[in-house]
Short mmCIF file of C-alpha atoms and ligand atoms in Angstrom, two decimals:
data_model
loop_
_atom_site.label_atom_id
_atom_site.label_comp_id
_atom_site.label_asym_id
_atom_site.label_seq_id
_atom_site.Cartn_x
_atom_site.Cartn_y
_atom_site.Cartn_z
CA UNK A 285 1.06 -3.09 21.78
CA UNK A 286 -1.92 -1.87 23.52
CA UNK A 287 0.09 0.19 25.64
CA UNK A 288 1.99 1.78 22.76
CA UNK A 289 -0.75 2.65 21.20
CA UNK A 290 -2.08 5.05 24.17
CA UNK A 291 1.59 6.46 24.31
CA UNK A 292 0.99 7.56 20.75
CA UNK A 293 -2.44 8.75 21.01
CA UNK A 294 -1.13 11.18 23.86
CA UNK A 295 1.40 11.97 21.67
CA UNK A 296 -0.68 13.22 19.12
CA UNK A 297 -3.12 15.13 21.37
CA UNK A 298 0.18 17.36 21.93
CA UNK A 299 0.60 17.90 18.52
CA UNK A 300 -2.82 19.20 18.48
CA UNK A 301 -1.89 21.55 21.22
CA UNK A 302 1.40 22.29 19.01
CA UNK A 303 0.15 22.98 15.68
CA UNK A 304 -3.57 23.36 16.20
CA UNK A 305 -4.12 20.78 13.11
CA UNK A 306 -3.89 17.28 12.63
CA UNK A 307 -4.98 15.20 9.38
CA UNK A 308 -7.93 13.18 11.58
CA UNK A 309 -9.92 12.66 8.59
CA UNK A 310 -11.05 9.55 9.52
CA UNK A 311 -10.28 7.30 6.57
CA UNK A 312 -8.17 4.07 5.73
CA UNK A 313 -9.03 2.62 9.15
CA UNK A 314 -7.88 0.04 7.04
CA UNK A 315 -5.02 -0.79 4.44
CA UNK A 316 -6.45 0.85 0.91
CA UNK A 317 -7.14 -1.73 -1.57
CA UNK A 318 -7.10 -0.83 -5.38
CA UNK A 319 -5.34 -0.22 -8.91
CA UNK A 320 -2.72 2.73 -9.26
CA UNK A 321 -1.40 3.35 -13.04
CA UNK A 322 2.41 3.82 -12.74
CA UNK A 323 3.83 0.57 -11.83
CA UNK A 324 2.38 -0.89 -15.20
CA UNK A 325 1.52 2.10 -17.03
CA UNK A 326 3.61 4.48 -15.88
CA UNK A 327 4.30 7.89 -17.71
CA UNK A 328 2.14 6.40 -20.74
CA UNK A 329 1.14 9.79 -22.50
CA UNK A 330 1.97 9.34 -25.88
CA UNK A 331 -1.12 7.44 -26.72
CA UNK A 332 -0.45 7.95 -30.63
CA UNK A 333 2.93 5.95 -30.55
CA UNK A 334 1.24 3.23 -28.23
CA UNK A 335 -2.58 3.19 -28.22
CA UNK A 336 -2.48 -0.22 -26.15
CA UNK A 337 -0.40 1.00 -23.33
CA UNK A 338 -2.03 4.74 -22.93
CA UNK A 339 -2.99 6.08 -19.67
CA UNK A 340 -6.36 8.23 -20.56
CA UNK A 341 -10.06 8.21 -20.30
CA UNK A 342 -10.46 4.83 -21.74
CA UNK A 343 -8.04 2.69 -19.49
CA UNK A 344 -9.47 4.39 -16.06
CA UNK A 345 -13.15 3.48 -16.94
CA UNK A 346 -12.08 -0.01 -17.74
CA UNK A 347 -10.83 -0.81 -14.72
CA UNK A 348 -13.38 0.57 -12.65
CA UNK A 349 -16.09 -2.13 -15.07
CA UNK A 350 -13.24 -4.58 -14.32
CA UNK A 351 -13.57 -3.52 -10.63
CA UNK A 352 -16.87 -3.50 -10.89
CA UNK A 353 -18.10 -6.77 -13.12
CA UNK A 354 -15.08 -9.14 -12.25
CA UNK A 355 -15.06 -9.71 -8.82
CA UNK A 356 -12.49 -7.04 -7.45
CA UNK A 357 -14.75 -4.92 -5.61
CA UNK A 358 -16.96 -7.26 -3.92
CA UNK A 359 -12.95 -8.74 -2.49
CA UNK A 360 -12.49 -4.96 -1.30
CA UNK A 361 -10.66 -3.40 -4.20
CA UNK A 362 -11.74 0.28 -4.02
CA UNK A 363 -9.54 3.24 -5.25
CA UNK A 364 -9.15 3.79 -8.98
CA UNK A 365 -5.63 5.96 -8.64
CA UNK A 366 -4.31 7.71 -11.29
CA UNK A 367 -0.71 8.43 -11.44
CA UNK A 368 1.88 10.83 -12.58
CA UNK A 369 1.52 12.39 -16.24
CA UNK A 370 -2.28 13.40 -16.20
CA UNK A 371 -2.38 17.14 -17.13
CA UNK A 372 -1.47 19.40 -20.01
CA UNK A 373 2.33 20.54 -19.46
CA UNK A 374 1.04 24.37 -18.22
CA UNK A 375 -1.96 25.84 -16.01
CA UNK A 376 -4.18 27.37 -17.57
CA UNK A 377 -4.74 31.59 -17.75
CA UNK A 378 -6.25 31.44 -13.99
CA UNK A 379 -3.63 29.17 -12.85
CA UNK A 380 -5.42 25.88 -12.24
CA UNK A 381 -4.26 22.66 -13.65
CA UNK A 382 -5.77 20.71 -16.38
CA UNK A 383 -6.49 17.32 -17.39
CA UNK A 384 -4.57 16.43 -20.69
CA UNK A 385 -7.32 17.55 -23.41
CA UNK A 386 -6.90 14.71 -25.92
CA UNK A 387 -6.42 12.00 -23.13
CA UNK A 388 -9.15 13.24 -20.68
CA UNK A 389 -11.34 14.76 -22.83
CA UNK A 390 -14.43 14.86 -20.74
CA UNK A 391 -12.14 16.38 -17.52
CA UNK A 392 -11.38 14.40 -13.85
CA UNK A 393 -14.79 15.13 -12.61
CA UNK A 394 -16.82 12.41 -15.38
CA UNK A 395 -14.42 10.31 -14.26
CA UNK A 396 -14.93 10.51 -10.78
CA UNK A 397 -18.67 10.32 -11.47
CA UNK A 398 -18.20 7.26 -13.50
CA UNK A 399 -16.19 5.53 -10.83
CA UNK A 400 -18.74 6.37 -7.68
CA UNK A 401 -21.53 5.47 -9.71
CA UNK A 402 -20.04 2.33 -9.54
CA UNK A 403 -19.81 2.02 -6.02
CA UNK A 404 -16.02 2.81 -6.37
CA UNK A 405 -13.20 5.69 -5.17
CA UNK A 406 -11.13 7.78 -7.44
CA UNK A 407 -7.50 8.79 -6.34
CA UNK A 408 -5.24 11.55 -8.30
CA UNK A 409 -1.79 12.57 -7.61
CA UNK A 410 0.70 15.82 -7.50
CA UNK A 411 3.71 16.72 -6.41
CA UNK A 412 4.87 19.61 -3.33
CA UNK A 413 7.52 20.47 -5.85
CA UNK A 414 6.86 22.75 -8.81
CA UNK A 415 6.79 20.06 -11.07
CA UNK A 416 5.93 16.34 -10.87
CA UNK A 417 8.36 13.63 -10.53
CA UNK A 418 7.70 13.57 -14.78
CA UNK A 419 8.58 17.66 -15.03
CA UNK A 420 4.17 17.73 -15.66
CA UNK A 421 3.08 20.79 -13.11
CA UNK A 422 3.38 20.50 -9.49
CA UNK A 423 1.12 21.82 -6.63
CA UNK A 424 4.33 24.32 -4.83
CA UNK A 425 2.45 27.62 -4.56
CA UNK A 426 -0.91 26.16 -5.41
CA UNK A 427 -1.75 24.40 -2.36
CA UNK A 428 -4.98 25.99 -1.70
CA UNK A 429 -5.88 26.10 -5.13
CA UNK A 430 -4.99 22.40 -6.26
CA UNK A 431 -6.75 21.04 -2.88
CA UNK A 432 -10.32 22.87 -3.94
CA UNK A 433 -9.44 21.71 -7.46
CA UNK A 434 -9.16 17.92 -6.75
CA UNK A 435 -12.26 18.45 -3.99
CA UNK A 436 -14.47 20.05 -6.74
CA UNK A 437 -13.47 16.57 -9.25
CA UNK A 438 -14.09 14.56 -5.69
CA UNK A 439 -11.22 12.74 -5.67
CA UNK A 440 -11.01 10.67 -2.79
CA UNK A 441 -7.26 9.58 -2.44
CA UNK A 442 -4.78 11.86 -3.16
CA UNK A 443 -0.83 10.41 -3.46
CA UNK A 444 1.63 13.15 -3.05
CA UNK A 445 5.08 12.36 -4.22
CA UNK A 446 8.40 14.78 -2.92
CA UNK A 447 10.62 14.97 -5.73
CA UNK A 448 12.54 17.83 -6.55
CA UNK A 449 12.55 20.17 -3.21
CA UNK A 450 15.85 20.77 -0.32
CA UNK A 451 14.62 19.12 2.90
CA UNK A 452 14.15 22.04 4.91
CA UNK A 453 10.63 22.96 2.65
CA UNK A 454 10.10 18.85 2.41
CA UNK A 455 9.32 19.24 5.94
CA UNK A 456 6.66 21.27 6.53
CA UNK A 457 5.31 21.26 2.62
CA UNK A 458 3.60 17.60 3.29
CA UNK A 459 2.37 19.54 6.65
CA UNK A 460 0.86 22.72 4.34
CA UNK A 461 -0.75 20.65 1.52
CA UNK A 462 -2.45 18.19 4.36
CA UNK A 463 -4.29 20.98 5.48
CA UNK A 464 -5.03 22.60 2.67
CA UNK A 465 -6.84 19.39 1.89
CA UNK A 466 -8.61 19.20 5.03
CA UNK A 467 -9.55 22.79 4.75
CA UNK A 468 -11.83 21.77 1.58
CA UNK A 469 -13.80 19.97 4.35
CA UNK A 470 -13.53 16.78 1.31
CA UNK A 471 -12.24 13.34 2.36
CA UNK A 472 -9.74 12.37 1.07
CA UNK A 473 -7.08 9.74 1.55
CA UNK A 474 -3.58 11.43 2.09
CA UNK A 475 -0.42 9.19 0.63
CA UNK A 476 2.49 10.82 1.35
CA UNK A 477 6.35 10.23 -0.02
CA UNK A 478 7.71 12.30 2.95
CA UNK A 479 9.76 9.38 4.41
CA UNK A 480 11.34 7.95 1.37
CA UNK A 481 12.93 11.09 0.51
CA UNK A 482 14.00 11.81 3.37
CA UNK A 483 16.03 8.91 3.84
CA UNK A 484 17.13 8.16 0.32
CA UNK A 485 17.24 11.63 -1.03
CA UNK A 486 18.21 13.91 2.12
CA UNK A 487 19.90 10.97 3.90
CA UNK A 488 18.61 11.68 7.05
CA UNK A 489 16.35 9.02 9.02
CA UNK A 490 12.76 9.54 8.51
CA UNK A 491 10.86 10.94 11.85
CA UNK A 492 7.33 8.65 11.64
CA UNK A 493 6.42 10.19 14.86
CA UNK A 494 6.44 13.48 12.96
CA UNK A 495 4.83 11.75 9.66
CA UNK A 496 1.77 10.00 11.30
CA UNK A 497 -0.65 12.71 12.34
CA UNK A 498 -0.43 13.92 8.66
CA UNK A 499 -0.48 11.15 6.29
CA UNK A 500 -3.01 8.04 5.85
CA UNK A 501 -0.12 6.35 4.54
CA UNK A 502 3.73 7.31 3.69
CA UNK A 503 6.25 5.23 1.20
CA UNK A 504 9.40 4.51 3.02
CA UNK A 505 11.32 2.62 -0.20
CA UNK A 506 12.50 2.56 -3.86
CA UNK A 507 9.74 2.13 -6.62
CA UNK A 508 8.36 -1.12 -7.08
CA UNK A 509 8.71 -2.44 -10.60
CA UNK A 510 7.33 -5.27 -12.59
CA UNK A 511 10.79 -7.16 -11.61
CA UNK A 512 11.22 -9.68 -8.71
CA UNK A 513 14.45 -7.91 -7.54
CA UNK A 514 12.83 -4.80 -6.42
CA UNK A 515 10.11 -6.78 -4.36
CA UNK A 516 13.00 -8.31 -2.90
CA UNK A 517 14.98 -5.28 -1.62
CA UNK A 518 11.61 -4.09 -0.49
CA UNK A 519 10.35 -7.22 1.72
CA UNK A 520 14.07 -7.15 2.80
CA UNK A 521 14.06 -3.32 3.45
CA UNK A 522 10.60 -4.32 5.58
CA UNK A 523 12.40 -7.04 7.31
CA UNK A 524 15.30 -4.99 8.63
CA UNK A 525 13.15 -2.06 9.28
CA UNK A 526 10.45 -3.80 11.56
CA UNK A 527 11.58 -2.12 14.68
CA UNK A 528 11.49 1.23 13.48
CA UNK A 529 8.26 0.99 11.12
CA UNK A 530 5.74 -1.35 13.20
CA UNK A 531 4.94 1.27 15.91
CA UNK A 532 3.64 3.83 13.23
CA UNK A 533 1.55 1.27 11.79
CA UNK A 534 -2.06 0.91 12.36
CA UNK A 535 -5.61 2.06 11.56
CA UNK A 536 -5.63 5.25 9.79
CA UNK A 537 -1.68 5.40 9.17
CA UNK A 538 0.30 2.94 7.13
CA UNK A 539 3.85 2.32 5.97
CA UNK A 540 3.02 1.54 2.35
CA UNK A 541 5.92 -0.36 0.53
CA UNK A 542 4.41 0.46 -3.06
CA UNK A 543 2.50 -1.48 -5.42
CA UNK A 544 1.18 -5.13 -5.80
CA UNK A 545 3.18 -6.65 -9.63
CA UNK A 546 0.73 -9.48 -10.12
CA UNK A 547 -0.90 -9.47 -13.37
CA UNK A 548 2.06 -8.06 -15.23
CA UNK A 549 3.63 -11.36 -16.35
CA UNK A 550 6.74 -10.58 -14.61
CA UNK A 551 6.38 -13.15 -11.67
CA UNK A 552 6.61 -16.81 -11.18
CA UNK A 553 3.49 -18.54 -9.36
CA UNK A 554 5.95 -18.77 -6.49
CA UNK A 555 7.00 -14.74 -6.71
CA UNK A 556 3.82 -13.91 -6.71
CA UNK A 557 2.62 -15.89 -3.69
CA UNK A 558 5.74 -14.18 -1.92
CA UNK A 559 4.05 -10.61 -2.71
CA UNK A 560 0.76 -11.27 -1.55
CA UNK A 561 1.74 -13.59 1.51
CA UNK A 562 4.06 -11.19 2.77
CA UNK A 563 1.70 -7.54 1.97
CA UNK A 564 -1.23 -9.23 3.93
CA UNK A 565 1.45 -10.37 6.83
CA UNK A 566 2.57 -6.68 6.86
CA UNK A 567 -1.31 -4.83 6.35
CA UNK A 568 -0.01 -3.26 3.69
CA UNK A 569 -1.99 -1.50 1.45
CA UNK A 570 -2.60 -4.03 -1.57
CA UNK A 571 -2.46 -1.30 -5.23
CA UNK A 572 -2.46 -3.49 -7.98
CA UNK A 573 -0.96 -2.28 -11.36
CA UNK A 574 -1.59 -3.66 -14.54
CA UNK A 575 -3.60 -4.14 -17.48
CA UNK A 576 -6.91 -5.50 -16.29
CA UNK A 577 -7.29 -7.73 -19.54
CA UNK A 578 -4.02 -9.19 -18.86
CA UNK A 579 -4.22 -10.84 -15.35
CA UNK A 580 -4.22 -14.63 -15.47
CA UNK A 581 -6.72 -16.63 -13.66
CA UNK A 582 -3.74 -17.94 -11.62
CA UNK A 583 -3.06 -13.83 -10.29
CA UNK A 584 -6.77 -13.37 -10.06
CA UNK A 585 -7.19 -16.83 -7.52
CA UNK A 586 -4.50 -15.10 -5.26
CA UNK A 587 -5.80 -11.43 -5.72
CA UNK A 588 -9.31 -12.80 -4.74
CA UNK A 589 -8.49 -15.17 -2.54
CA UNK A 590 -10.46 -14.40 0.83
CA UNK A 591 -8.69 -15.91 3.16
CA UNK A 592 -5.70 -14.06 2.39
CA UNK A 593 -7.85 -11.09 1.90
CA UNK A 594 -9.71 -11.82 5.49
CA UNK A 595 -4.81 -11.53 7.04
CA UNK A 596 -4.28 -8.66 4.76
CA UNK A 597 -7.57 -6.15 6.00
CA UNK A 598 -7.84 -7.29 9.43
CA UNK A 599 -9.20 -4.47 11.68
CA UNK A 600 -5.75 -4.86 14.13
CA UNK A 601 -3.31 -3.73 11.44
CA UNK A 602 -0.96 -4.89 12.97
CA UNK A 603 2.30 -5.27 10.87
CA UNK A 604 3.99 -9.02 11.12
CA UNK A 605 7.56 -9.80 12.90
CA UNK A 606 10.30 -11.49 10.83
CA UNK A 607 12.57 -14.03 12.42
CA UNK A 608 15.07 -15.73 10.83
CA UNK A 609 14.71 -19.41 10.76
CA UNK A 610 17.40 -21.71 9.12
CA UNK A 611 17.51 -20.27 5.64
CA UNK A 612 13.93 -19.02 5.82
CA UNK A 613 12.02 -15.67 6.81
CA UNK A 614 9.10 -16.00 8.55
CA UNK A 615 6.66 -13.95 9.90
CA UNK A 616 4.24 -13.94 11.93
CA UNK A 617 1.17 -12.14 12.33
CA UNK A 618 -1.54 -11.92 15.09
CA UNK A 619 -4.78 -10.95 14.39
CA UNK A 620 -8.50 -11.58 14.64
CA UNK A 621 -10.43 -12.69 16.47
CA UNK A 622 -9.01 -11.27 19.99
CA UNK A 623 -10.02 -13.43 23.34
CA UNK A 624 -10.33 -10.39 25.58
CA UNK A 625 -7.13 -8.00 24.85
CA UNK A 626 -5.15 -11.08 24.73
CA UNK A 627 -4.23 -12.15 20.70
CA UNK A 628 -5.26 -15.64 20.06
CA UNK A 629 -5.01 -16.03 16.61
CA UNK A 630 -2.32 -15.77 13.82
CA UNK A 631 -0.55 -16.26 10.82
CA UNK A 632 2.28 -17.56 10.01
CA UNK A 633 4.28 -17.15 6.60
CA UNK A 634 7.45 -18.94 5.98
CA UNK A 635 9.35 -17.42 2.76
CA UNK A 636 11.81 -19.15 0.57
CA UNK A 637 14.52 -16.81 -1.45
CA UNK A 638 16.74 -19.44 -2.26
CA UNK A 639 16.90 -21.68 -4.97
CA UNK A 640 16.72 -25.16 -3.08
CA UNK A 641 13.95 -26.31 -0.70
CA UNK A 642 13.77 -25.23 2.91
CA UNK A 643 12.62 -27.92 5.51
CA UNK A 644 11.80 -26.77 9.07
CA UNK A 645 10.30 -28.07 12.38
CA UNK A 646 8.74 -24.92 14.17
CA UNK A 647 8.15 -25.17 17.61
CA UNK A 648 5.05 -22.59 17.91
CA UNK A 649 5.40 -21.79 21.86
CA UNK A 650 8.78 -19.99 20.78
CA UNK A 651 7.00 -17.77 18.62
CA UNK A 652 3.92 -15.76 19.90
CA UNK A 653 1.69 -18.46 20.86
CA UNK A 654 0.92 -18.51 24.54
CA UNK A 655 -2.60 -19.37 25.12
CA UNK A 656 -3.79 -23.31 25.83
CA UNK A 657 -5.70 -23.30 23.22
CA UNK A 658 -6.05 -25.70 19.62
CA UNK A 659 -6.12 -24.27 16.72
CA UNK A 660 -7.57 -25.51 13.38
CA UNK A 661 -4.56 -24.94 10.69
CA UNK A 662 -5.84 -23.46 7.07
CA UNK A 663 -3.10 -23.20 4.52
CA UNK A 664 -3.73 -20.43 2.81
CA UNK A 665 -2.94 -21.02 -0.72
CA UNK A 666 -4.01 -24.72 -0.81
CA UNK A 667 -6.96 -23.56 0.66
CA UNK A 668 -7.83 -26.18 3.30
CA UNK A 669 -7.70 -26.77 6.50
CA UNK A 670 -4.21 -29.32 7.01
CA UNK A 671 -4.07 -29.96 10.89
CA UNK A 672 -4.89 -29.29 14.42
CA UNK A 673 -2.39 -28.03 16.78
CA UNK A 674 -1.42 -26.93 20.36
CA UNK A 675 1.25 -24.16 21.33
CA UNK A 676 3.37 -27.52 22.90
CA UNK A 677 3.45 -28.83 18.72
CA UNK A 678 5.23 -28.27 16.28
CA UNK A 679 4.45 -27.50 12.43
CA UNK A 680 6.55 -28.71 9.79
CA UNK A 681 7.18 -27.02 6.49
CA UNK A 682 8.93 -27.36 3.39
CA UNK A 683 9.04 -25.09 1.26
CA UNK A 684 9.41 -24.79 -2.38
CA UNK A 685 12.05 -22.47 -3.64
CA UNK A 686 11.72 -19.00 -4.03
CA UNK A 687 8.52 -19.44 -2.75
CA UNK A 688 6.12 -18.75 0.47
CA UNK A 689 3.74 -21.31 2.31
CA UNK A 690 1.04 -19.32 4.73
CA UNK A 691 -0.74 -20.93 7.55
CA UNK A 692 -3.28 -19.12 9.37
CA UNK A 693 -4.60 -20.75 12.65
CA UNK A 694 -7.78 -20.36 13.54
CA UNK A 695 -8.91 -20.85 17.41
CA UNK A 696 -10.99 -24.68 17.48
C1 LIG B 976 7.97 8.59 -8.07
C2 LIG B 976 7.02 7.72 -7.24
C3 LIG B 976 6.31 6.74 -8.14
C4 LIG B 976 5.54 7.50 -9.22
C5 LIG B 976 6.48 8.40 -9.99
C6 LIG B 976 5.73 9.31 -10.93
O1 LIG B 976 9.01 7.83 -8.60
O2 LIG B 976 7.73 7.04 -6.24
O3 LIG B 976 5.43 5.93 -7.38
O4 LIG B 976 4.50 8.23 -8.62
O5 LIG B 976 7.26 9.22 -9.13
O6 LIG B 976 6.57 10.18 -11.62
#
């Protein structure tokens, strides 16, 4: 790991030499925590016809005081994102774009105010196409512009989605805009779409060598919805995937497999635990989506819950490895705290997709554990500490269906 890691630090100092610019901007040394408006809201704009679902003024402020008052920030939730459908459908007479009048009516900049007053980050997003995945304007042409435009509101995150455009401009445009960003000499987070379309649009395998000095973080994988089957495709996508996304995943550059569903009533307690287990396992970034008044103090226990939190934003970011055991994924994690350069603590998550329970005796030498060590056993979810092991024991598990139990060990 440690070795790989040089390899692709060289790597990039050549692409320094090559291009004479790299993102290196410094940020999401770890995965971005926070609340994003499309997988809930999505292209909510007609506020008139639905005043309750409505993305505008009013919902972004809420969530920041929900950010703010509830408990979210202190856990690490920190970028306020807004999606797709934010401006009026044309530039204005100088060419710049601008915040829907009726729905933003004090402008991007208030808001951004608003949020950083709070202690918070504000994220926007465009398109490299010349319109947005919605057909609202994109940024193609207006790179230079749009980038001082979104530095002068201080936004902080910016996602960049690829819809619309042949693969030959995809290419370089996520290239152009990342420096025209950088060139403001502002911040911000870069969340790039470049890999998903090139797989699942162009049909050609996505080059992460060629994606990670540019992007903090790059979707790889259909939308996630407020629907159990698309966070199963996804973990399953993730599983299938590890060997060719785990190497591009680290500090400062993540494979981001789209947003967290709790608190949209469209999960089981078990489904749920499945999202959340498996995103920390991963270091994914964890983007909620919903309506802040609407999450259940059952989604709140496992949005807040610290120990999870403490697998999820561990410094390593180092993305879990799935292995199949009996009718069961499970992966495991290694993470803080290091003994030397040697990993001496992990996690382990075992998922159930079927419908029946899943009993299994896991033999932990066979999977990652080396040192002599004992560990102290916390089970995540219940909370508490269960056991003490060695690597020569075994842990047994039975798990509920469709369903996830996480251990995390912790060195005694
Ligand atoms: C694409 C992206 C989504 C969202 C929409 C907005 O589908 O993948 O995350 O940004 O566009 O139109």
């Amino acid at each position: 790991m440690l070795t790989s890691h040089r390899l692709l630090h060289a790597y990039i100092a050549l692409l320094i030499l090559d291009n004479g610019w790299l993102l290196d901007n410094g940020l999401a040394k770890l995965p971005p925590m926070g609340w994003m408006s499309w997988g809930w809201y999505m292209c909510a704009d007609n506020c008139t016809h639905n005043p309750n679902k409505c993305l505008d003024e009013k919902l972004i402020l809420s969530v920041a005081d929900a950010f703010y008052t509830e408990g979210y920030q202190e856990a690490g939730y920190e970028y306020i994102i807004i999606d797709d459908c934010w401006s009026e459908r044309t530039r204005d007479e100088f060419g710049s774009l601008v915040p829907d009048r009726k729905r933003f009516p004090r402008g991007m900049k208030y808001i951004a105010d608003y949020i950083h007053k709070r202690g918070l980050k504000f994220g926007m997003y465009t398109n490299i196409a010349y319109d947005t995945c919605m057909r609202y304007p994109g940024s193609r042409g207006y790179f230079e512009k749009d980038a001082k435009l979104f530095a002068s509101w201080d936004v902080d995150y910016l996602k960049v989605d690829g819809c619309f455009v042949a693969e030959s401009y995809l290419d370089h445009a996520y290239i152009d805009l990342g420096k025209a960003l950088n060139e403001t000499g502002r911040p911000m987070v870069y969340s790039c779409s470049w890999p998903y379309y090139k797989l699942f649009i162009h049909k050609h395998a996505a080059n992460y060598s060629a994606v990670l000095p540019y992007c903090n973080l790059w979707r790889n994988y259909h939308d996630i919805m407020p629907a159990f089957g698309n966070i199963y495709y996804t973990l399953k996508f993730y599983e299938k995937n590890y060997e060719n996304l785990y190497k591009f995943h680290g500090p400062g550059h993540w494979n981001d497999p789209d947003m967290l569903m709790l608190g949209t009533h469209s999960l089981t307690p078990g489904m749920s635990r499945i999202q959340v287990a498996v995103y920390a396992m991963l270091s994914a970034p964890w983007i909620i989506s919903c309506d802040m008044n609407m999450v259940t103090p059952f989604d709140k226990s496992l949005l807040l819950n610290m120990n999870l939190i403490a697998v999820a934003q561990d410094p390593l970011g180092i993305m879990a490895k799935p292995y199949q055991v009996s009718r069961l994924t499970l992966w495991v994690k290694p993470h803080m705290p290091m003994k030397g350069d040697k990993y001496h603590s992990f996690s382990f998550t075992f998922v159930n997709f079927e419908d029946k329970f899943q009993y299994v005796t896991l033999p932990l030498s066979k999977y990652g554990i080396s040192t002599n060590e004992s560990y102290h056993v916390l089970d995540v979810f219940a909370g508490k500490f269960v056991l003490n092991v060695t690597r020569k024991d075994s842990i047994e598990v039975d798990v509920p269906p469709v369903d996830a139990v996480m251990y995390t060990l912790y060195p005694l």
